[in-house]
Short mmCIF file of C-alpha atoms in Angstrom, two decimals:
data_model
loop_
_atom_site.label_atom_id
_atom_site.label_comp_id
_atom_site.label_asym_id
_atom_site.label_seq_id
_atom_site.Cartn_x
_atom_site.Cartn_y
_atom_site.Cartn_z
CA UNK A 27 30.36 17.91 43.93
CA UNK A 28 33.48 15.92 43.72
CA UNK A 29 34.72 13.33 41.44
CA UNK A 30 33.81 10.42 43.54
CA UNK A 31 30.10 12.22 44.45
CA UNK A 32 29.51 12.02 40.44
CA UNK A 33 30.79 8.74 40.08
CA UNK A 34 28.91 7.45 42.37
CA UNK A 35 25.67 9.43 41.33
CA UNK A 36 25.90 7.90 38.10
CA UNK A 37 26.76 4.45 39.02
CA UNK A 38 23.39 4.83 41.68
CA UNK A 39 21.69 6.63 39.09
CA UNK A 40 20.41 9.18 41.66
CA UNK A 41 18.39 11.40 39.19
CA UNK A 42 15.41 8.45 40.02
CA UNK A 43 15.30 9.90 43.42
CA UNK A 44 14.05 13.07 45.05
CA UNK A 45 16.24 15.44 44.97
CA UNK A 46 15.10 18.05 47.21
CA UNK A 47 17.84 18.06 49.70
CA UNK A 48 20.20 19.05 47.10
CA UNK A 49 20.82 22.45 45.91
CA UNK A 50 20.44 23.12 42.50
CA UNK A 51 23.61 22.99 41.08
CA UNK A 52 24.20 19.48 42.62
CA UNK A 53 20.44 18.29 41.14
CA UNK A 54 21.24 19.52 37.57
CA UNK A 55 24.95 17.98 37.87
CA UNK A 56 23.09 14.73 39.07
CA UNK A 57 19.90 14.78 36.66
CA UNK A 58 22.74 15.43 33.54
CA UNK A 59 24.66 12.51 34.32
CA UNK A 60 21.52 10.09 33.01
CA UNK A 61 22.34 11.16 29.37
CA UNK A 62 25.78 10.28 29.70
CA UNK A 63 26.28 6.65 27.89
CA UNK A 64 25.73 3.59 30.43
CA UNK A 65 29.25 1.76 29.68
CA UNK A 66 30.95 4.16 29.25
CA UNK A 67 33.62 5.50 32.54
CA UNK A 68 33.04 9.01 33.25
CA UNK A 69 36.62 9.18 34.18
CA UNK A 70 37.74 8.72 30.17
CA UNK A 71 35.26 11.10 29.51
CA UNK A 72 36.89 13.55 32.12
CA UNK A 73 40.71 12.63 30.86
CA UNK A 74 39.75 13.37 27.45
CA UNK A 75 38.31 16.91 28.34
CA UNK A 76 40.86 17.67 30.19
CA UNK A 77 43.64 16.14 27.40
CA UNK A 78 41.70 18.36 24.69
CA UNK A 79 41.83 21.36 27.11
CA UNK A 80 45.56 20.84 27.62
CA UNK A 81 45.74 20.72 24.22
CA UNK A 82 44.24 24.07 23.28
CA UNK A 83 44.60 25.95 26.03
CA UNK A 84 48.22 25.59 25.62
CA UNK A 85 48.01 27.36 21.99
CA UNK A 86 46.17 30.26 23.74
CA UNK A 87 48.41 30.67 27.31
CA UNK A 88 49.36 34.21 27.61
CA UNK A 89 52.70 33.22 29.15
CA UNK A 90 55.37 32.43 26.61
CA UNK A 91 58.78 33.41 28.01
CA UNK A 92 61.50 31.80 25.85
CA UNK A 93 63.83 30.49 28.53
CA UNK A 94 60.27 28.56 29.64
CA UNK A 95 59.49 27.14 27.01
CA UNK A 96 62.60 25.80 26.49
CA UNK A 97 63.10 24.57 29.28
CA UNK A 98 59.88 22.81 28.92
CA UNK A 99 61.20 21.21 25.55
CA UNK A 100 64.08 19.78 27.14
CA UNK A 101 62.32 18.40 29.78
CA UNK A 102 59.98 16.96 27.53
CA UNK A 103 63.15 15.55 25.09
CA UNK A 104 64.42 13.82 28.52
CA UNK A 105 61.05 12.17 29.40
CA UNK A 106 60.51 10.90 25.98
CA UNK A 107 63.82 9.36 25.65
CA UNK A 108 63.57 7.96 29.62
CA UNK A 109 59.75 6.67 28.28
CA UNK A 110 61.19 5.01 25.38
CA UNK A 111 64.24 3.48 26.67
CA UNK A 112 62.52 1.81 29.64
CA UNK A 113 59.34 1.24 28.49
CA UNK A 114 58.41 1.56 24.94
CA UNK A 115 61.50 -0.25 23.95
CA UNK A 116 60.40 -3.58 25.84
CA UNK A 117 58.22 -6.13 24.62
CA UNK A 118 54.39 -5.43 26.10
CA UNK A 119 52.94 -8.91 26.72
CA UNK A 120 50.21 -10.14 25.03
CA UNK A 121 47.96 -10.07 28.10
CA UNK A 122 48.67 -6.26 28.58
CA UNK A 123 48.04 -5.09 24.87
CA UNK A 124 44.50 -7.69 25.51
CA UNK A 125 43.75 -5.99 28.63
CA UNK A 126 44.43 -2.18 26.72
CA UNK A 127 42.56 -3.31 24.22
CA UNK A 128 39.40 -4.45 25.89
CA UNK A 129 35.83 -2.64 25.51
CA UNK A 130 32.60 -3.81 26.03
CA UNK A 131 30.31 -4.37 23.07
CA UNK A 132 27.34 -1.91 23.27
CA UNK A 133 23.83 -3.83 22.56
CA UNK A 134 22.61 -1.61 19.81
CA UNK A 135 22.46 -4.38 17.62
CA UNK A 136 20.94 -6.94 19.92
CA UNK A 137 17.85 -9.07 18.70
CA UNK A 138 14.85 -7.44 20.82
CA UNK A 139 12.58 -10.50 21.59
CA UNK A 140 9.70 -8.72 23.25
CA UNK A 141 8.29 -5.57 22.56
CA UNK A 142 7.51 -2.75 24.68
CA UNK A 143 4.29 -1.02 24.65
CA UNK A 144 2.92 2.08 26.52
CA UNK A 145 -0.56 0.19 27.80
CA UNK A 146 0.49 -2.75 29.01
CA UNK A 147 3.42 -2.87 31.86
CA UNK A 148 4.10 -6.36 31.11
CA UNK A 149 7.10 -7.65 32.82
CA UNK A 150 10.35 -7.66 31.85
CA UNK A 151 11.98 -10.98 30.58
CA UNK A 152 14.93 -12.22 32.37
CA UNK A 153 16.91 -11.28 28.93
CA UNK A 154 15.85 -7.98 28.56
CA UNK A 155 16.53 -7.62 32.44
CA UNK A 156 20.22 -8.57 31.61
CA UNK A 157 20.12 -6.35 28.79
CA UNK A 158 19.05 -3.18 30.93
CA UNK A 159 21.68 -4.28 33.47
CA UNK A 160 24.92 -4.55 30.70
CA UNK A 161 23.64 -1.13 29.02
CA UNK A 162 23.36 0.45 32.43
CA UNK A 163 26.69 -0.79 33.43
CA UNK A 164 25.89 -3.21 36.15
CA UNK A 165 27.99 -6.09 34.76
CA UNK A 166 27.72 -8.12 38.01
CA UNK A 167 24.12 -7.87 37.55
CA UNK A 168 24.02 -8.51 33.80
CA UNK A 169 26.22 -11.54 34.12
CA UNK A 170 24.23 -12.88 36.71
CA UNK A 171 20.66 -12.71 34.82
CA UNK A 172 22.29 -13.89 31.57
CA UNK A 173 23.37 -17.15 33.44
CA UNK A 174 20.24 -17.68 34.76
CA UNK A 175 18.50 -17.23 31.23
CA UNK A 176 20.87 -19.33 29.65
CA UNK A 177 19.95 -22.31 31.44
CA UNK A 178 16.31 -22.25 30.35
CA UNK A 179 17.72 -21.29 26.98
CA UNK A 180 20.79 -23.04 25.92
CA UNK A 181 20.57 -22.01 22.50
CA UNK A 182 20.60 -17.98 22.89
CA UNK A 183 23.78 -17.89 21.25
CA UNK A 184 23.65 -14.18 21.02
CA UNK A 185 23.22 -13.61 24.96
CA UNK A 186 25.86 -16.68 25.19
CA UNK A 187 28.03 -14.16 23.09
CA UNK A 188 27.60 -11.26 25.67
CA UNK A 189 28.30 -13.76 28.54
CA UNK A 190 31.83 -14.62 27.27
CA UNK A 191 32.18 -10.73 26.94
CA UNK A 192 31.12 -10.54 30.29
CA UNK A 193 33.40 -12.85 30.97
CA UNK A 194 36.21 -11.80 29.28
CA UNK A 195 36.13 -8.29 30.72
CA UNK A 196 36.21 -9.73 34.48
CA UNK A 197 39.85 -11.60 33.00
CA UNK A 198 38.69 -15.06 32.87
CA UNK A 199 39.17 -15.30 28.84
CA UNK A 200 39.81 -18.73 29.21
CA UNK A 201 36.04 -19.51 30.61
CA UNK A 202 34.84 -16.71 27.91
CA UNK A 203 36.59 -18.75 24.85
CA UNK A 204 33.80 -21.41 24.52
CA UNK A 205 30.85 -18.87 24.66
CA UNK A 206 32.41 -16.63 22.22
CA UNK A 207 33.19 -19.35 19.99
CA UNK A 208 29.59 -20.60 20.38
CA UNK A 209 28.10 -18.14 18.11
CA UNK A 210 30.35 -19.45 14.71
CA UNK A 211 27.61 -22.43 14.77
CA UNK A 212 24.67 -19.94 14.56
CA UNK A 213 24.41 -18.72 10.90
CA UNK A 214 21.69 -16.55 11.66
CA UNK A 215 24.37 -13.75 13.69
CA UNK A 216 26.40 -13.13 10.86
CA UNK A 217 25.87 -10.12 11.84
CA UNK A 218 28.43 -10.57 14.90
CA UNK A 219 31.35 -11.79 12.89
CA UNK A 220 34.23 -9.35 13.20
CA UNK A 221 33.05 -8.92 17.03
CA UNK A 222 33.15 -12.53 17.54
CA UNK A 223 36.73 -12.35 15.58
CA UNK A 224 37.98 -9.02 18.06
CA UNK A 225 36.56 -10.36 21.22
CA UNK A 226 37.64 -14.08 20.76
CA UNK A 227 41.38 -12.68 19.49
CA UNK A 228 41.55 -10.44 22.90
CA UNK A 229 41.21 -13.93 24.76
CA UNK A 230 43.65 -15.68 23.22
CA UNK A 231 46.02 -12.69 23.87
CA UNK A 232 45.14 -12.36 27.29
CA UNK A 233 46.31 -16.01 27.72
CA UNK A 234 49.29 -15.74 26.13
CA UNK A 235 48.50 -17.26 23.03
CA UNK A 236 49.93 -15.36 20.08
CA UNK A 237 49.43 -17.73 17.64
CA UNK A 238 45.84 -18.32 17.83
CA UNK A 239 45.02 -14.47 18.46
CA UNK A 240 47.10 -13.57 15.56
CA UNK A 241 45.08 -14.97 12.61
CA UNK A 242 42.13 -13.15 13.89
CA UNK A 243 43.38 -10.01 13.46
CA UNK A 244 45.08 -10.62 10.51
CA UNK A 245 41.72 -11.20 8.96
CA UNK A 246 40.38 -8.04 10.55
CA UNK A 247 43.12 -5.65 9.55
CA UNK A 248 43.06 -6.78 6.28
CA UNK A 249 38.96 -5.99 5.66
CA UNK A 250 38.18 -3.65 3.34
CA UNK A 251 34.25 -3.94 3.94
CA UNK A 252 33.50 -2.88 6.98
CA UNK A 253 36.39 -2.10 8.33
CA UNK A 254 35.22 -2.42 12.16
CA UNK A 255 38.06 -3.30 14.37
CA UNK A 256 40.52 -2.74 11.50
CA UNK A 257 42.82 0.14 12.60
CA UNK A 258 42.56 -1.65 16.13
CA UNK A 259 43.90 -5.21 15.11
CA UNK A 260 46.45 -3.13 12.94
CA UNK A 261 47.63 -1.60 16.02
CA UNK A 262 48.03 -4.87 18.20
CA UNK A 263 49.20 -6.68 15.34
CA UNK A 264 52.01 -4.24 15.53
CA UNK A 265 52.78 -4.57 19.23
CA UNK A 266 53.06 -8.54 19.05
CA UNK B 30 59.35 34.14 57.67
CA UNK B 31 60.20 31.38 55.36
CA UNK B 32 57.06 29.92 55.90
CA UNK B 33 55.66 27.33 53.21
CA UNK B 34 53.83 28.39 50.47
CA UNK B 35 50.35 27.03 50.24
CA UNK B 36 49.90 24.28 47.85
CA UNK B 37 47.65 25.20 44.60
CA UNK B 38 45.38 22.16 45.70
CA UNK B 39 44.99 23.40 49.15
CA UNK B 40 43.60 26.53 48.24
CA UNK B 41 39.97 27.26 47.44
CA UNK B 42 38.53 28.40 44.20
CA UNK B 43 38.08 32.16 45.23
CA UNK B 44 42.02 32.06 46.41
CA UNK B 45 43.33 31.00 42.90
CA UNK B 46 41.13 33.21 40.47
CA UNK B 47 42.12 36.29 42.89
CA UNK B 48 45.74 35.06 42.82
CA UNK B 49 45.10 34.56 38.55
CA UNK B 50 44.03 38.06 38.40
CA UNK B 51 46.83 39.17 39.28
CA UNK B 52 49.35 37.00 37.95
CA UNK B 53 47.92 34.72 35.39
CA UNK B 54 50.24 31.42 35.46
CA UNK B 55 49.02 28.23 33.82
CA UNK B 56 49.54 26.14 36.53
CA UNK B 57 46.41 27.48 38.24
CA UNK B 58 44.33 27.42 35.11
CA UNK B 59 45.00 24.05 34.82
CA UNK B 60 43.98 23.22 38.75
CA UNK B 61 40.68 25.02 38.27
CA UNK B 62 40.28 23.24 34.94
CA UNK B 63 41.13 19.97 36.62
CA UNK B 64 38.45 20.86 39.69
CA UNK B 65 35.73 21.94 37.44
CA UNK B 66 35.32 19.80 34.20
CA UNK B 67 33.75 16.84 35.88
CA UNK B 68 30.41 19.25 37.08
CA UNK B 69 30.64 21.51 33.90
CA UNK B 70 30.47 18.32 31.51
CA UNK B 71 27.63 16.97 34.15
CA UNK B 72 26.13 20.67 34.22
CA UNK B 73 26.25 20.59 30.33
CA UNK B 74 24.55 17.03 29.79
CA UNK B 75 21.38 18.55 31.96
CA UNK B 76 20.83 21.07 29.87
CA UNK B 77 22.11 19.82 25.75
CA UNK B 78 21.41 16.13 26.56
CA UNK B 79 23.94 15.32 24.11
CA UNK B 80 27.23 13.89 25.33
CA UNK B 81 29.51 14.86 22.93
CA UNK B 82 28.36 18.44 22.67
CA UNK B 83 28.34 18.67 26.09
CA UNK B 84 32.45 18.04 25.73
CA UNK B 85 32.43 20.25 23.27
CA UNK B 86 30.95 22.95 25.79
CA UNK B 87 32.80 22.33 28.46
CA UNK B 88 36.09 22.64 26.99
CA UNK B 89 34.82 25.69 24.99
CA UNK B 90 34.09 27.32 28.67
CA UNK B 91 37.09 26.33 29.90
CA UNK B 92 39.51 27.32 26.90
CA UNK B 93 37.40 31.13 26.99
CA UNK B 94 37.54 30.87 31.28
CA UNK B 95 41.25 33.11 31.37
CA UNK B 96 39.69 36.07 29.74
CA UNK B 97 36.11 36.08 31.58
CA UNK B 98 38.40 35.46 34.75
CA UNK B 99 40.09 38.37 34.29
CA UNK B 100 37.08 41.04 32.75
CA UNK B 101 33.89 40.15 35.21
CA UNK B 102 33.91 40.82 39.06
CA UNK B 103 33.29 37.51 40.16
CA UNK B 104 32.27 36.87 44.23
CA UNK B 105 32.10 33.01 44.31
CA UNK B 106 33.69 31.21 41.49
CA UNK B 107 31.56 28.42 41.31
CA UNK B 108 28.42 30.32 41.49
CA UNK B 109 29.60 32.29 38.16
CA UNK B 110 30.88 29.53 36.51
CA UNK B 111 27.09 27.75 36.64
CA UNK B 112 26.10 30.79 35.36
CA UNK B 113 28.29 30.90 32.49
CA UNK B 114 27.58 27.29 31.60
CA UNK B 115 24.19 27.74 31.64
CA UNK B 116 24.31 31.10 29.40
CA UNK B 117 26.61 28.63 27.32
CA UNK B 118 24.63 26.02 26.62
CA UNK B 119 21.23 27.51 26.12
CA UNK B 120 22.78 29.72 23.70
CA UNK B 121 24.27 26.81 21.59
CA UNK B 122 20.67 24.83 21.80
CA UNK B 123 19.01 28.64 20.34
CA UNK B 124 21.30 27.79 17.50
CA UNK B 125 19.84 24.45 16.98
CA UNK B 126 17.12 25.14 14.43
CA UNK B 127 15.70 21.42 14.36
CA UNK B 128 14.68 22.12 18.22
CA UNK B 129 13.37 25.77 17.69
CA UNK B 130 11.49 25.13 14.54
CA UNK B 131 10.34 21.42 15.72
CA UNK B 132 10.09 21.50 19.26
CA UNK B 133 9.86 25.04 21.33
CA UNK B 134 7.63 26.75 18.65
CA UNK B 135 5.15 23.40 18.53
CA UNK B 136 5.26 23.14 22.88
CA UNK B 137 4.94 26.83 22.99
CA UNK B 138 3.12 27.50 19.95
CA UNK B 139 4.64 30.89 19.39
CA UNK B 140 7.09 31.70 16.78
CA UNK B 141 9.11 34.26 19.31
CA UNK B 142 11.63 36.61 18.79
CA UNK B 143 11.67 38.52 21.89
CA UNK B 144 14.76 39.71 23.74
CA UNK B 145 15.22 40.19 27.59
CA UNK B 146 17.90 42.20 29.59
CA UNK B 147 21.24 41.43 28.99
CA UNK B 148 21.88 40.20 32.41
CA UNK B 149 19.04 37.44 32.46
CA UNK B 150 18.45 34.62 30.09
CA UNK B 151 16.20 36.10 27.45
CA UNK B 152 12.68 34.51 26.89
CA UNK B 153 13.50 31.99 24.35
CA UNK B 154 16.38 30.70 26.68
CA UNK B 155 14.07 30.53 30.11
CA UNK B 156 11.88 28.52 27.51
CA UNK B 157 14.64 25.88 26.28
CA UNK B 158 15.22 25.69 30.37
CA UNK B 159 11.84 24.91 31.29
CA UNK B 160 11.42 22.90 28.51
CA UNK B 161 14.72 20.94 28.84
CA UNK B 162 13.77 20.35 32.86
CA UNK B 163 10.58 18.75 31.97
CA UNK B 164 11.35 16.28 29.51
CA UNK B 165 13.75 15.04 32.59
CA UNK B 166 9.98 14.13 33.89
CA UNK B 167 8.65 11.95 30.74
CA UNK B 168 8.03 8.59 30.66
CA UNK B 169 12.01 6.78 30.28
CA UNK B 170 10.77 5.98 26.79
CA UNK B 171 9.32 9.04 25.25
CA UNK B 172 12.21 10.88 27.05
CA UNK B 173 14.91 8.38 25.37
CA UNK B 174 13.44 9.11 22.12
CA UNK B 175 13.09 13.01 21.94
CA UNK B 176 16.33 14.02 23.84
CA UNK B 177 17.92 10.99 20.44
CA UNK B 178 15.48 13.03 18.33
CA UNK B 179 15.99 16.51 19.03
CA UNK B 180 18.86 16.87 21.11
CA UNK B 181 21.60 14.49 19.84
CA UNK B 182 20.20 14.88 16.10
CA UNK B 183 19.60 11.21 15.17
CA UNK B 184 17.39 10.01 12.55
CA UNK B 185 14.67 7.45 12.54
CA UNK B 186 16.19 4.51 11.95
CA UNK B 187 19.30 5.26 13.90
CA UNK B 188 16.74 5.59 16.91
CA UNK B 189 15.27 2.43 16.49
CA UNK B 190 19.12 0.73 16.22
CA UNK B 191 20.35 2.26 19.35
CA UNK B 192 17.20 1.14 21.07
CA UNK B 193 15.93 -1.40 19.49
CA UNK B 194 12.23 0.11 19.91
CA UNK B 195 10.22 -0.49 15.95
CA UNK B 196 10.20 2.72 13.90
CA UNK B 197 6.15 3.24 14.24
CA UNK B 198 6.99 2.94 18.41
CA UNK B 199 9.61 6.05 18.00
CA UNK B 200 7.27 8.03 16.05
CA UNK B 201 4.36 7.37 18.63
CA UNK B 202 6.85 7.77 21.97
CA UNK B 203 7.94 11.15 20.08
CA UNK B 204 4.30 12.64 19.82
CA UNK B 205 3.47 11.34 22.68
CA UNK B 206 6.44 13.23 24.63
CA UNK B 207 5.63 16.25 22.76
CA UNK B 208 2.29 16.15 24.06
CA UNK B 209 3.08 15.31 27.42
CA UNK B 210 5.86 17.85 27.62
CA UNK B 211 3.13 20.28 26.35
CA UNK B 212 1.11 19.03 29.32
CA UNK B 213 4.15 19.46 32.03
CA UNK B 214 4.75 22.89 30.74
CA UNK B 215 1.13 23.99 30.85
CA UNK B 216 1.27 22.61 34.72
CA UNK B 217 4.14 24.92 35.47
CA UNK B 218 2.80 28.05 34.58
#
């Protein structure tokens, strides 16, 4: 199967379907794909296989020739020197390193309202129906059931959160700002705090705005307890 | 006479491990590598259920593929390389003993130590197969909670953070699996 067959396989999640008119390579490929994390692209998983491959395999290559290797170094001396003159050396713009930067927030932590039990198929709740849809991916989907929530509960601050994440990660920080600013008002989601710092510092990057972003991450680098985010806001403070 | 050599991308799997036999070159390691880690990592997840390991395999087959290449007669590449992921990862969940003592010797309820032929999985890997392909049938939550449980090794209380299910529901959705995947097993004899 190719690259494209998986992704899509995943993104369908095919492994709900029959199968039969696969062989069985393609159904195992199809039914492993469900326990790889919703959120998370397959093609950075791929990349980093293949980077840690590269990696390796290059310590155990059976072909070491001196004149190729080199070779290899001095092509490697040029790139680095043509990577840093023309690109490394110029400014990145605040909008870039926000866009680099950008993840979305996995709902491990979310407050579960409703409980799920074996005997009873009760129906899902619009807000656990958005929370299936972020953790499975389906962003459109998630975004669109969170609105819809929202307007029967205006106080969710925690799914108003998510929404400016939502938000945020389609590049429209500067509808996001207000929802992730709305949960500073709710005491109760302390527990969101450097989150609501990282995600609200990534929109004011991503519209230009240094000087609002840049407190943020001061705070977060300089955390000793927990340190989430901390090497990260290091590492854009640096770039600004 | 000068006629263009093929490009390593237009040839087919069979073409570059025959032309690797002969002349190992990294080049072609690294287009097989390239062709083959998105099914091995999705071949991997079906049978460890645990994302990270199943990196960990995949690059492990790949890293050990040069010297397999080279010592086994292989007639379709792709057919071989299943093989050897599958050989792979069962042996690496034998090794867990939190799923042998836990899991296989509870659904099974034998405490084995039988070996097959060399060329077939042995007993306790055909097991680990079966087993592994029906807890793919569970319920989403009972399956969600054992492959946590006993195939990416998390506790209790990390299970009920990731999923937000209450610590008595894990324990219940975990003996109920077991019991179910008893069931499934019993079915497929």
């Amino acid at each position: 199967m190719s690259r494209s067959e998986l992704r899509q396989a995943h993104q369908d999640q095919s492994w709900q379907r029959d199968l039969s008119t696969y062989d069985e390579q393609q159904q195992r490929a199809i039914r492993g794909l469900q326990y790889h994390p919703s959120g998370h692209s397959l093609d950075e998983t791929w990349n980093r296989i293949q980077g840690r491959v590269a990696t390796q395999g290059s310590s155990t290559s059976t072909l070491r020739p001196m004149r190729r290797v080199l070779s290899i170094a001095a092509g490697f001396a040029v790139l680095v020197l043509g990577v840093y003159f023309l690109y490394l050396n110029q400014p990145v713009s605040p909008q870039v390193l926000s866009e680099n930067a950008f993840q979305y927030l996995r709902m491990e932590n979310i407050t579960r309202l409703t409980e799920e039990t074996e005997a009873v198929a009760a129906p899902l709740t619009l807000r656990e129906q958005a929370i299936a849809a972020y953790e499975d991916g389906k962003k459109e989907e998630a975004e669109r059931l969170i609105r819809v929530h929202l307007e029967d509960h205006p106080k969710d601050t925690e799914m108003k959160f998510y929404y400016g994440i939502i938000l945020l990660g389609k590049g429209q920080a500067d509808s996001a700002i207000p929802y992730l600013k709305s949960i500073e008002q709710d005491q109760s989601l302390q527990k969101y705090e450097r989150q609501h710092q990282w995600y609200l510092a990534l929109a004011y990057l991503r519209l230009g705005n240094v000087e609002r972003a840049t407190p943020l991450l001061e705070s977060l680098a300089g955390a000793t307890k927990p340190k989430v985010y901390a090497s990260e806001a290091r590492a854009l403070l640096k770039r600004l | 006479m000068f006629g263009r050599a093929k490009r390593l991308d237009d040839r087919s799997d069979d073409e570059l491990v025959a032309i690797y036999r002969e002349r190992p070159n990294p080049r072609i390691w690294d287009e097989l590598c390239g062709r083959y880690i998105p099914i091995l990592y999705a071949w991997s997840l079906n049978w460890l259920k645990n994302p990270q390991d199943s990196e960990d395999a995949t690059m492990d087959i790949l890293l050990d593929l040069p010297n397999k290449v080279r010592t086994y007669q292989i007639e379709s590449f792709k057919n071989w390389l299943f093989l050897v992921c599958r050989n792979h990862c069962l042996q690496k969940l034998k090794k867990s003993s939190k799923l042998r003592t836990e899991l296989i010797d509870e659904i099974y309820e034998i405490n084995f130590m039988e070996n097959g032929p060399d060329d077939t999985l042995d007993i306790e890997e055909e097991r680990l197969s079966v087993m592994g392909d029906a807890i793919d049938q569970l319920k989403p939550a009972q399956k969600q909670c054992l492959v946590l449980f006993y195939f990416q090794k998390h506790s209790y209380k990390e299970i009920v953070e990731i999923t937000g299910i209450e610590h008595s529901k894990v324990k219940s959705h975990i003996q109920n699996g077991k019991r179910n995947l008893k069931n499934l097993i019993e079915n497929l004899r």
